PDB file of C-alpha atoms and ligand atoms in Angstrom:
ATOM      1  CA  UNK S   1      32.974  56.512-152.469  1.00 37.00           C
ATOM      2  CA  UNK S   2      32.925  55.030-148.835  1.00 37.00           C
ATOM      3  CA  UNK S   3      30.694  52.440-147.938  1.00 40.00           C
ATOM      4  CA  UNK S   4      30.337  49.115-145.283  1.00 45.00           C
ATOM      5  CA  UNK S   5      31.443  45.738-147.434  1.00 56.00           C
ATOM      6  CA  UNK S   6      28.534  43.789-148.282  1.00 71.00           C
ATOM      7  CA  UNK S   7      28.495  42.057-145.194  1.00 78.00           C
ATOM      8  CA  UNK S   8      30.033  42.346-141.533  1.00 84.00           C
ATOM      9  CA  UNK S   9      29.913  39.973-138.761  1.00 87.00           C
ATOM     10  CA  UNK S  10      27.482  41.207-136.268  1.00 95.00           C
ATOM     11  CA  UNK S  11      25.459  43.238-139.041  1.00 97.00           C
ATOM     12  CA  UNK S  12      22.055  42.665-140.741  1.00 98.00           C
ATOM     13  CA  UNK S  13      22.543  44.783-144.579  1.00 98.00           C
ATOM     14  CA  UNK S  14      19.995  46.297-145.798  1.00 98.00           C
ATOM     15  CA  UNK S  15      19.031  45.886-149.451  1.00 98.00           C
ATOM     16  CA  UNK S  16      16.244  48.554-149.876  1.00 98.00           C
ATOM     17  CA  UNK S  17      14.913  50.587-152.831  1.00 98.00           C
ATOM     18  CA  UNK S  18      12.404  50.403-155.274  1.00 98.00           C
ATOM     19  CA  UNK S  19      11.487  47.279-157.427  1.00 98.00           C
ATOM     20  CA  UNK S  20      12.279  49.340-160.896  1.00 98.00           C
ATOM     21  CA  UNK S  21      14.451  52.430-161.168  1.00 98.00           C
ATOM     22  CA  UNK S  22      11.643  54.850-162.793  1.00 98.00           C
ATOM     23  CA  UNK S  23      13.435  58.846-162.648  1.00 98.00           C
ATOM     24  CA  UNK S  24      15.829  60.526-160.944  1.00 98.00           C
ATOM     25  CA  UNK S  25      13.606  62.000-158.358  1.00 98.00           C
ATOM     26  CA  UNK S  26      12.101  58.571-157.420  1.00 98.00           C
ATOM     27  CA  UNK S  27      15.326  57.656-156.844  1.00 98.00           C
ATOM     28  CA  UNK S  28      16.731  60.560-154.540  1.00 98.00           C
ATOM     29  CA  UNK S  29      13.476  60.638-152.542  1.00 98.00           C
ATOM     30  CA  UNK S  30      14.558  56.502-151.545  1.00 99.00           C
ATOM     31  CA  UNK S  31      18.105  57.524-151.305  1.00 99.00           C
ATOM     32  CA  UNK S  32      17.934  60.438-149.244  1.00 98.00           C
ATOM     33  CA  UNK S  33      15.723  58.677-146.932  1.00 99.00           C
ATOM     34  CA  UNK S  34      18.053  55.702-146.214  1.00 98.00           C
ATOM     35  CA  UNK S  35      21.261  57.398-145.650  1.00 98.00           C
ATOM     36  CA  UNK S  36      19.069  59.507-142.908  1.00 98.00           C
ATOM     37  CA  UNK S  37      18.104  56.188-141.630  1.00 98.00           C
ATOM     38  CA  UNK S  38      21.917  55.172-141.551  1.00 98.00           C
ATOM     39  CA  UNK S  39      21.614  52.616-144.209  1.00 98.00           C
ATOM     40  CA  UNK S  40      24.380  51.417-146.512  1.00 98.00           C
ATOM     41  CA  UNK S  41      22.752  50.026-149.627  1.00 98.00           C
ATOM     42  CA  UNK S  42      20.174  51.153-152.602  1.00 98.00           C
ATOM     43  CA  UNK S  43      18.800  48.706-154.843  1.00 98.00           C
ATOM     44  CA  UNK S  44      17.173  49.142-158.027  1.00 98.00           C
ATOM     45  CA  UNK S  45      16.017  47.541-161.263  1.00 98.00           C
ATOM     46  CA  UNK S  46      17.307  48.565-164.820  1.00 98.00           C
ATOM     47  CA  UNK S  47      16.442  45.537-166.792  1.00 98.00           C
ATOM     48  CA  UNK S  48      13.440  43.880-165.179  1.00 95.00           C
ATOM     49  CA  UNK S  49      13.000  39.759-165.675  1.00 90.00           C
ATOM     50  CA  UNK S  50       9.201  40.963-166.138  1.00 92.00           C
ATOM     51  CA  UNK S  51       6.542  37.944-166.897  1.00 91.00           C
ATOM     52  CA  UNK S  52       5.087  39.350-169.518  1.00 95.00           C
ATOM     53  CA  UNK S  53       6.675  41.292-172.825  1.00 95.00           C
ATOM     54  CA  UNK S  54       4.158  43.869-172.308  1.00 96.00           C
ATOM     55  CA  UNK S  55       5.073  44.884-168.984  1.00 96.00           C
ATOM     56  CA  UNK S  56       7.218  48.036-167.334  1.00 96.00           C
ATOM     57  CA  UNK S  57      11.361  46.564-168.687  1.00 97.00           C
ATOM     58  CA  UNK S  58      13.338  48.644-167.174  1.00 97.00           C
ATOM     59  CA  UNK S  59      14.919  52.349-168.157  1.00 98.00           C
ATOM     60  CA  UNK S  60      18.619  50.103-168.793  1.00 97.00           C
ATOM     61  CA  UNK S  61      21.539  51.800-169.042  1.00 98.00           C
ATOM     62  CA  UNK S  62      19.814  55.232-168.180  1.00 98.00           C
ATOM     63  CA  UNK S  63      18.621  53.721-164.914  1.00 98.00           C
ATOM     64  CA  UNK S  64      22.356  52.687-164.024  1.00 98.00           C
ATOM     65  CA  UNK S  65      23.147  56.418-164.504  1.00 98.00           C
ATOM     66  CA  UNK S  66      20.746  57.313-161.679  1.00 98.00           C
ATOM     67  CA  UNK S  67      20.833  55.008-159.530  1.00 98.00           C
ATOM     68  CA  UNK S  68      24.984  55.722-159.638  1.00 98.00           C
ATOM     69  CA  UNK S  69      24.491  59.384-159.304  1.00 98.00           C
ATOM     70  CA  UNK S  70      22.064  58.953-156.001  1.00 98.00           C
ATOM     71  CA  UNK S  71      24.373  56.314-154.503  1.00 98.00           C
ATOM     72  CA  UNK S  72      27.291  58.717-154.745  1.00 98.00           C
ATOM     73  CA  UNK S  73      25.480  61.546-153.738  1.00 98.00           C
ATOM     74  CA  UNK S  74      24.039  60.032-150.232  1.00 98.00           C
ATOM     75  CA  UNK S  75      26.817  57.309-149.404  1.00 98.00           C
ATOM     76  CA  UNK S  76      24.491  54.025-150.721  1.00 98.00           C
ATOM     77  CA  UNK S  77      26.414  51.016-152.002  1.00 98.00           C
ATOM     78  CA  UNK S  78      24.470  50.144-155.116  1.00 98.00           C
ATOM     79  CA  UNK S  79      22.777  47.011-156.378  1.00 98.00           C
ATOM     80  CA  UNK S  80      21.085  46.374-159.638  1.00 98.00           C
ATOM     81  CA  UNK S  81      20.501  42.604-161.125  1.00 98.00           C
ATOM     82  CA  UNK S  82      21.943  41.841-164.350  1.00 98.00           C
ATOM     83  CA  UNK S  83      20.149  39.772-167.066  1.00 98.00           C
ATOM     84  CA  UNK S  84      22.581  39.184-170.240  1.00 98.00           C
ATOM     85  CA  UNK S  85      25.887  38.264-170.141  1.00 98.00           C
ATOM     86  CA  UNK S  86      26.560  41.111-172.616  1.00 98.00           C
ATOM     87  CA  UNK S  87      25.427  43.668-169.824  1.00 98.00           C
ATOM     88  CA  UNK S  88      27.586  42.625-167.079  1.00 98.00           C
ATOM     89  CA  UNK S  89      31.287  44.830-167.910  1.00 98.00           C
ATOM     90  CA  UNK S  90      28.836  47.777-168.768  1.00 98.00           C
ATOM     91  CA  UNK S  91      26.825  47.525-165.658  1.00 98.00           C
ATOM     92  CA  UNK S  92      30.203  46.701-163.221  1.00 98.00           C
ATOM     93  CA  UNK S  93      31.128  50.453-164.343  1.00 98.00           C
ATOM     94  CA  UNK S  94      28.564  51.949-163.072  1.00 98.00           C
ATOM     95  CA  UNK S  95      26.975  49.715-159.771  1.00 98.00           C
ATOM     96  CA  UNK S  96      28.773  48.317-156.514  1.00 98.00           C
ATOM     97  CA  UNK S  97      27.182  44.965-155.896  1.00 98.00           C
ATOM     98  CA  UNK S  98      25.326  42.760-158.786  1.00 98.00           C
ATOM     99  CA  UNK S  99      22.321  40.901-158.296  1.00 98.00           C
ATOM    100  CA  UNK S 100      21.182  37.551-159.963  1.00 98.00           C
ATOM    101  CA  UNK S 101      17.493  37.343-160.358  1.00 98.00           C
ATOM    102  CA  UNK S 102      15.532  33.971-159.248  1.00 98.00           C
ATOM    103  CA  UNK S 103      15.115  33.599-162.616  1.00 98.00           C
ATOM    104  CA  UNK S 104      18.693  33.022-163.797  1.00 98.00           C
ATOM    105  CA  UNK S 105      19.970  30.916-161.244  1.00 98.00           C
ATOM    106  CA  UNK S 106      20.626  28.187-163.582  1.00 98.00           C
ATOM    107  CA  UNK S 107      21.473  30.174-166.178  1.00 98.00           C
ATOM    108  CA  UNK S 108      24.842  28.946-166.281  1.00 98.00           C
ATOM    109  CA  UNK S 109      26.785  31.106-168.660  1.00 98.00           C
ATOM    110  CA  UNK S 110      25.125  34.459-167.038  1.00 98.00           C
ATOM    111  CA  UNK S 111      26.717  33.138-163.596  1.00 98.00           C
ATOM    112  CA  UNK S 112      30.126  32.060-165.338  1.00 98.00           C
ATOM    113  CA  UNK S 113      30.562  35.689-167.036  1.00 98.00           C
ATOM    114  CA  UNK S 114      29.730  37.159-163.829  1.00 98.00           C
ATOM    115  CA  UNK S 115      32.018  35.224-161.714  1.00 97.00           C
ATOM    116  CA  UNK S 116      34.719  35.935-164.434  1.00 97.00           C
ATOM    117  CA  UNK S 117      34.739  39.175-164.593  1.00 97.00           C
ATOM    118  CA  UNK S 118      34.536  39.826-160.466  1.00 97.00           C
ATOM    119  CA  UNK S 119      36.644  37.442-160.020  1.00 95.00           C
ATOM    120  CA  UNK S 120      39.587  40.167-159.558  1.00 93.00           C
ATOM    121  CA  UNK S 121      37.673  43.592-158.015  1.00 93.00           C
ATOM    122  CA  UNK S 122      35.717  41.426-155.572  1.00 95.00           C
ATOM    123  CA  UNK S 123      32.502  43.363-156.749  1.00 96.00           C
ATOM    124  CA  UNK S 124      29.834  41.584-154.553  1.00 97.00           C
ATOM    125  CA  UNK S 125      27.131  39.139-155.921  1.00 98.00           C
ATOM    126  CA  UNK S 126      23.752  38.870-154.226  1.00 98.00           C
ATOM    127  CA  UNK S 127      22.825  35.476-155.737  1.00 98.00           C
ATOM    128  CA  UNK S 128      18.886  34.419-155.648  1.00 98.00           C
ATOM    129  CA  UNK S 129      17.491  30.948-154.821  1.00 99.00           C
ATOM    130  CA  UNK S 130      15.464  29.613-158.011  1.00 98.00           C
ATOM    131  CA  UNK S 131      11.943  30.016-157.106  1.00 98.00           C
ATOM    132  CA  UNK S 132      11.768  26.265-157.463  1.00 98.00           C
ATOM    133  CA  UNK S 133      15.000  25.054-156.706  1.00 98.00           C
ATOM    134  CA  UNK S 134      16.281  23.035-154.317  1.00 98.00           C
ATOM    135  CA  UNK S 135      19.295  24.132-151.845  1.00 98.00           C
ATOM    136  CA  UNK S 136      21.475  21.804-152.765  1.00 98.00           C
ATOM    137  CA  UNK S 137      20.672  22.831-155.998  1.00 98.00           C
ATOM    138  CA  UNK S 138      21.628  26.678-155.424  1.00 98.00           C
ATOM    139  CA  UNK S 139      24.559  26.000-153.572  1.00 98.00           C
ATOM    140  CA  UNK S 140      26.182  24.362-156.445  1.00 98.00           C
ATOM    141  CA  UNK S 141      25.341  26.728-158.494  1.00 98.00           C
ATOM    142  CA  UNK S 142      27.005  28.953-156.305  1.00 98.00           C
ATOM    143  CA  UNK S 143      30.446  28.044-157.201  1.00 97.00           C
ATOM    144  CA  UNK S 144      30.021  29.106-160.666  1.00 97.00           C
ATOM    145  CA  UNK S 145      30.404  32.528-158.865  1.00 97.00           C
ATOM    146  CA  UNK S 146      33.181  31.377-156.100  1.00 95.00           C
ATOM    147  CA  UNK S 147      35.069  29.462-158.814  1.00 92.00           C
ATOM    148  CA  UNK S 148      36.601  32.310-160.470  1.00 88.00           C
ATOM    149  CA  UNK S 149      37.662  33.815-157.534  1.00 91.00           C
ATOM    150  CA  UNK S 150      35.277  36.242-155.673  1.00 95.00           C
ATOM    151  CA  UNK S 151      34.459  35.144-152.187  1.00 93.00           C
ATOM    152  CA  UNK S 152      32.095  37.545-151.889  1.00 96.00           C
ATOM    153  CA  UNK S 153      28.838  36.512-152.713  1.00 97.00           C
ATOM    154  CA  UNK S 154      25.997  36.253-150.738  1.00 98.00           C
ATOM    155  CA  UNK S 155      22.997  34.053-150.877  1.00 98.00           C
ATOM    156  CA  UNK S 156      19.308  35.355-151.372  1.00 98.00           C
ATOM    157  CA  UNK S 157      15.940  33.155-149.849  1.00 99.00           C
ATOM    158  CA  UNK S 158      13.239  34.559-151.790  1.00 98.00           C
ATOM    159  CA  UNK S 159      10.519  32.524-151.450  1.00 98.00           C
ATOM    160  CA  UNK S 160       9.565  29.208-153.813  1.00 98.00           C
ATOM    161  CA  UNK S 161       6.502  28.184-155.768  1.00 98.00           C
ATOM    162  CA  UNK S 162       4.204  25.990-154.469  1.00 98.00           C
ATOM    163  CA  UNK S 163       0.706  24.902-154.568  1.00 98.00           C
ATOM    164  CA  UNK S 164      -0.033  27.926-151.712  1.00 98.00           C
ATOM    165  CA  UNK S 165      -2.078  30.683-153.196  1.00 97.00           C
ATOM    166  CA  UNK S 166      -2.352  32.837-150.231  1.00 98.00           C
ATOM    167  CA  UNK S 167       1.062  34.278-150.681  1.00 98.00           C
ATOM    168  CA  UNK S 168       2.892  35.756-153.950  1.00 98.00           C
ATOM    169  CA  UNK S 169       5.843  32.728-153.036  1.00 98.00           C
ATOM    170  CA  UNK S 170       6.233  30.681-150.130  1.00 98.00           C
ATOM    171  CA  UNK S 171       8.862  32.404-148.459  1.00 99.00           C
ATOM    172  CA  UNK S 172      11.290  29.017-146.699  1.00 98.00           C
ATOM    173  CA  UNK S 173      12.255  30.729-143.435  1.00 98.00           C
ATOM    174  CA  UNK S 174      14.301  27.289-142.702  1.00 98.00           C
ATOM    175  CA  UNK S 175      16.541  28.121-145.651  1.00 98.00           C
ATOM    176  CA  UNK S 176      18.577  30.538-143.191  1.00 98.00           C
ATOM    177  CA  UNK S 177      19.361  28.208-140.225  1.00 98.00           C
ATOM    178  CA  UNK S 178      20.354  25.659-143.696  1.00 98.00           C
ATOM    179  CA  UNK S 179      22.435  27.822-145.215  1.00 98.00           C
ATOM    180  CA  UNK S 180      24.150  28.540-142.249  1.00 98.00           C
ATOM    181  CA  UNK S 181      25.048  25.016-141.273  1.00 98.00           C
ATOM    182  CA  UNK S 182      26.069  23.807-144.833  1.00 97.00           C
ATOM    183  CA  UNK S 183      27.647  27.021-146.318  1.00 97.00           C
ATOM    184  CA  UNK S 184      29.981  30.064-144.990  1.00 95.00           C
ATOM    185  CA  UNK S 185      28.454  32.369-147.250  1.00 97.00           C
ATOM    186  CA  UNK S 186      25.981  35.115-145.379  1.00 97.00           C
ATOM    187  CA  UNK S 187      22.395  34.528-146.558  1.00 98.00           C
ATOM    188  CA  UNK S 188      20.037  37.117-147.358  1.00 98.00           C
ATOM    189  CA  UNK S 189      16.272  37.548-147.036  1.00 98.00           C
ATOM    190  CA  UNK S 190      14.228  39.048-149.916  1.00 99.00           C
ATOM    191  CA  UNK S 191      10.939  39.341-148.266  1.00 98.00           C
ATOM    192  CA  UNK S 192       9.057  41.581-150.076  1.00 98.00           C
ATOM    193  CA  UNK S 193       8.595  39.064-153.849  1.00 98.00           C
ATOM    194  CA  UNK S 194       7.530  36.116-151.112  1.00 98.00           C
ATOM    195  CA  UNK S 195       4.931  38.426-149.538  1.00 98.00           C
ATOM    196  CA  UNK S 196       3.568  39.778-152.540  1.00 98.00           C
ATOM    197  CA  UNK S 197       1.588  42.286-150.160  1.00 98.00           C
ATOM    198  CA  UNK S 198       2.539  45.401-148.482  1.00 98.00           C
ATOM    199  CA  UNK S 199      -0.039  43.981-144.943  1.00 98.00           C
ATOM    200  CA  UNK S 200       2.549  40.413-145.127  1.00 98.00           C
ATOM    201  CA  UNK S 201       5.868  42.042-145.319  1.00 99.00           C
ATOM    202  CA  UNK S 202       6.704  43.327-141.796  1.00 98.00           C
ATOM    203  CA  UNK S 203       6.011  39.610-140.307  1.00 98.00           C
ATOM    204  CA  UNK S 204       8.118  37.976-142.650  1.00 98.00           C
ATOM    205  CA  UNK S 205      11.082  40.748-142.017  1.00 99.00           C
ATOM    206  CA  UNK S 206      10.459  39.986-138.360  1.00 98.00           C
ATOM    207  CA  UNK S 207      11.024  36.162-138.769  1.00 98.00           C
ATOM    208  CA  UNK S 208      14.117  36.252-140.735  1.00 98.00           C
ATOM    209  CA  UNK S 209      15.777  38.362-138.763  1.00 98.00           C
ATOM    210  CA  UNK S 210      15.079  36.412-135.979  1.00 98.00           C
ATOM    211  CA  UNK S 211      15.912  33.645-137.958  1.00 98.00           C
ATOM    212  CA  UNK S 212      19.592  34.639-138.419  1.00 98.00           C
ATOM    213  CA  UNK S 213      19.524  36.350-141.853  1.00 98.00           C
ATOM    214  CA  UNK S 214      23.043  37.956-142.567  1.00 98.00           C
ATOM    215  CA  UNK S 215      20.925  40.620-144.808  1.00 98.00           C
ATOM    216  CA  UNK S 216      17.005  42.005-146.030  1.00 98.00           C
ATOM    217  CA  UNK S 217      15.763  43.238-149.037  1.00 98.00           C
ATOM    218  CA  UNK S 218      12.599  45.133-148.793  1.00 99.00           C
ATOM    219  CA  UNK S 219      11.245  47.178-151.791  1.00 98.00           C
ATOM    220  CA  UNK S 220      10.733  50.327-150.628  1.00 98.00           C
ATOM    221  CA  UNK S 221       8.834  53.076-153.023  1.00 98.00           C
ATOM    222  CA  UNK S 222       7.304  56.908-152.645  1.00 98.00           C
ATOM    223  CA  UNK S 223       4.554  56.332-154.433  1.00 98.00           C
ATOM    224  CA  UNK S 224       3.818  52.386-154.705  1.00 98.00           C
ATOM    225  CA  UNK S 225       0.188  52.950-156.220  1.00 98.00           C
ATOM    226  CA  UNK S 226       2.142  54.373-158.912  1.00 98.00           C
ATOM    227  CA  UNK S 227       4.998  52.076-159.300  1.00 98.00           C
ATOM    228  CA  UNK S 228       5.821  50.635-162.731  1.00 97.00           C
ATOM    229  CA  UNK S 229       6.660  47.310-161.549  1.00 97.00           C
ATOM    230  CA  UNK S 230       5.438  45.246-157.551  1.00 97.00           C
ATOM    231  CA  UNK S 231       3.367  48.396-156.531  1.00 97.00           C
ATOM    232  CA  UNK S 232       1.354  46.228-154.308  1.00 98.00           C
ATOM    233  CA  UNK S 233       4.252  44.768-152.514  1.00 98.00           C
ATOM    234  CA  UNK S 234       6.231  48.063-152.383  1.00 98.00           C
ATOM    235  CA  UNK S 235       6.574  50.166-148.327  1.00 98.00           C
ATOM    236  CA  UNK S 236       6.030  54.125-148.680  1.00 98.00           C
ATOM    237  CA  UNK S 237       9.365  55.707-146.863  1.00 98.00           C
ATOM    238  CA  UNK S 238       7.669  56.072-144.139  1.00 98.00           C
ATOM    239  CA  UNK S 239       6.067  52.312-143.468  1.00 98.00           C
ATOM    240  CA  UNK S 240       9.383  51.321-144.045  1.00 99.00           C
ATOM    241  CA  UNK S 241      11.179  53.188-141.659  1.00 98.00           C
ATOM    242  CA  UNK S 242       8.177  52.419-138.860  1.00 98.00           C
ATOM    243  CA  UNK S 243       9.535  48.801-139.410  1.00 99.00           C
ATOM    244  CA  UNK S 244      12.796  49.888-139.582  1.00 99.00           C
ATOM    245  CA  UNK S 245      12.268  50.294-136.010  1.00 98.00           C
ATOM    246  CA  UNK S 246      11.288  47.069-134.771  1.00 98.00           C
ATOM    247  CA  UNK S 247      13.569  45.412-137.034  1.00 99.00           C
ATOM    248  CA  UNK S 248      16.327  47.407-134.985  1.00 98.00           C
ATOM    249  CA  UNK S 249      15.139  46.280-131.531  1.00 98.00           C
ATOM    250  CA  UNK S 250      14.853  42.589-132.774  1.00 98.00           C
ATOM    251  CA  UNK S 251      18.288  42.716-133.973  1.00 98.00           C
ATOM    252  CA  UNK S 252      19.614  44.029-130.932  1.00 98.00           C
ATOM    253  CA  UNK S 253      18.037  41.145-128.848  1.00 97.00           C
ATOM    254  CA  UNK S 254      19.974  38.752-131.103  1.00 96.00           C
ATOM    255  CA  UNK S 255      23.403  41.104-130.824  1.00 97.00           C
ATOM    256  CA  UNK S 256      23.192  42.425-134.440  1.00 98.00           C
ATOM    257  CA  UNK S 257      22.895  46.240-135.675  1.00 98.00           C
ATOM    258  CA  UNK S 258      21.526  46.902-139.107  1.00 98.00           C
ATOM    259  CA  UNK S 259      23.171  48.694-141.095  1.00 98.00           C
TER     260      UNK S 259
HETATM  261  C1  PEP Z 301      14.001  41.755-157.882  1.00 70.77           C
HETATM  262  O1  PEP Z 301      14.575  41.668-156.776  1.00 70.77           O
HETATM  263  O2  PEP Z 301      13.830  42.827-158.449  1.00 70.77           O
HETATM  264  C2  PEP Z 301      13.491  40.537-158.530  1.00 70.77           C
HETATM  265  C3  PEP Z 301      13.066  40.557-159.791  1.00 70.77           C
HETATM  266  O3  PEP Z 301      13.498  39.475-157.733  1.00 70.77           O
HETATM  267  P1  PEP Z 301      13.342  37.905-158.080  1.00 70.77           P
HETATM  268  O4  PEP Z 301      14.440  37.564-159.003  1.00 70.77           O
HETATM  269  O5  PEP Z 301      13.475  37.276-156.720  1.00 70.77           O
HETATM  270  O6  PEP Z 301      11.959  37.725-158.653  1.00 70.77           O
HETATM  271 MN1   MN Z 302      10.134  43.526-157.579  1.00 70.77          MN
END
């Protein structure tokens, strides 16, 4: 399959898709509707860090399956996270690009297996900020990833828990500008788990592009008042591709495209 490396100077990536893979047709409605918006990536979930035992896990290996057969079929790099060490040769056969969840950011032993065994293909890792860690924190984490030998991982802001109840997570904006003076890794933008709410979304998309962010991740569903996991925080297609648009126009005034 053909598709833009995880990240290009002079590019904003996007990272959308659903929170949770859910069926096949879920999944081709999304992907059909970002390759006709000229996008590069799909993300998805297959085993979902959920809060509570009782919620929505994940369809697992099934879910890799579809997500792999839309991304072929419309041109879509593919990114699930992975959650066990034992998942991570099983999953690398079927996705392009793994995630790590905020969740396991110090889980040490899921970020040495995963490091290990891209160290040779290069697969890229999207690697989230612990929801109350610090940066310095996070970027040495980071070279449990870099120290195998992949260079290709990129860094994920994704908001951090504080005592503000207004917002799902306090998304830190200044993390970007940060990142880019202490690190040469591109830094990504998860907007939509900070947000928490469809309404807040589009403002903090605005801000980190025009904060510098290498890359977005939006969750983007067809049907979010039916989603199994983040319905509330969730873009129909076409919301999405309405702020696709000024997304587009505020990259161009900083002399990015996104692809
Ligand atoms: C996700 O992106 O699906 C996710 C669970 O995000 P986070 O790890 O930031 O909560
Ligand atoms: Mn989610």
């Amino acid at each position: 399959m053909t598709y833009v490396p995880y990240h290009k100077q002079g590019t904003i990536t996007m990272l959308a898709g659903p929170c949770s893979i859910e069926d096949p047709e879920q999944m081709e409605e999304v992907a059909s509707a970002l390759e006709r918006m000229g996008l590069s990536w799909i993300r998805g979930g297959a085993f979902k860090p959920r809060s509570s035992p009782y919620s929505f896990q994940g369809l697992g290996e099934e879910g890799l399956r579809i997500i792999k057969e839309v991304g072929t079929a419309h041109h879509l790099g593919t990114l699930v996270e992975v959650v066990d060490t034992a998942h991570v040769d099983m999953m690398l056969d079927y996705v392009d690009a793994l995630q790590i969840g905020t969740r396991n950011m110090a889980n040490f032993e899921l970020l040495k297996a995963v490091g290990y065994a891209t160290a040779a293909n290069h697969k890229p890792i999207l690697f989230k900020r612990g929801m109350a860690s610090t940066i310095d924190e996070w970027l040495t984490a980071a070279e449990y990833l870099t120290m195998g030998g992949n260079p290709n991982i990129m860094l994920c802001e994704r908001g951090l828990r504080t005592f503000e109840t207004s917002t799902r997570f306090t998304l830190d904006i200044a993390a970007v500008p940060v990142i880019h003076k202490r690190s040469l890794l591109p830094i990504c933008v998860d907007v939509s788990h900070p947000a928490g709410q469809v309404d807040l979304v589009p403002a903090l998309a605005k801000a980190a592009v025009a904060a510098g962010a290498d890359a977005l991740m939006i969750e983007v569903h067809p049907n979010p008042a039916q989603a199994k996991s983040d319905g509330p925080q969730q873009l129909t297609i076409s919301q999405f591709e309405e702020l696709l648009v000024q997304l587009r126009a505020i990259a161009a005034a900083v002399g990015k495209t996104i692809v």
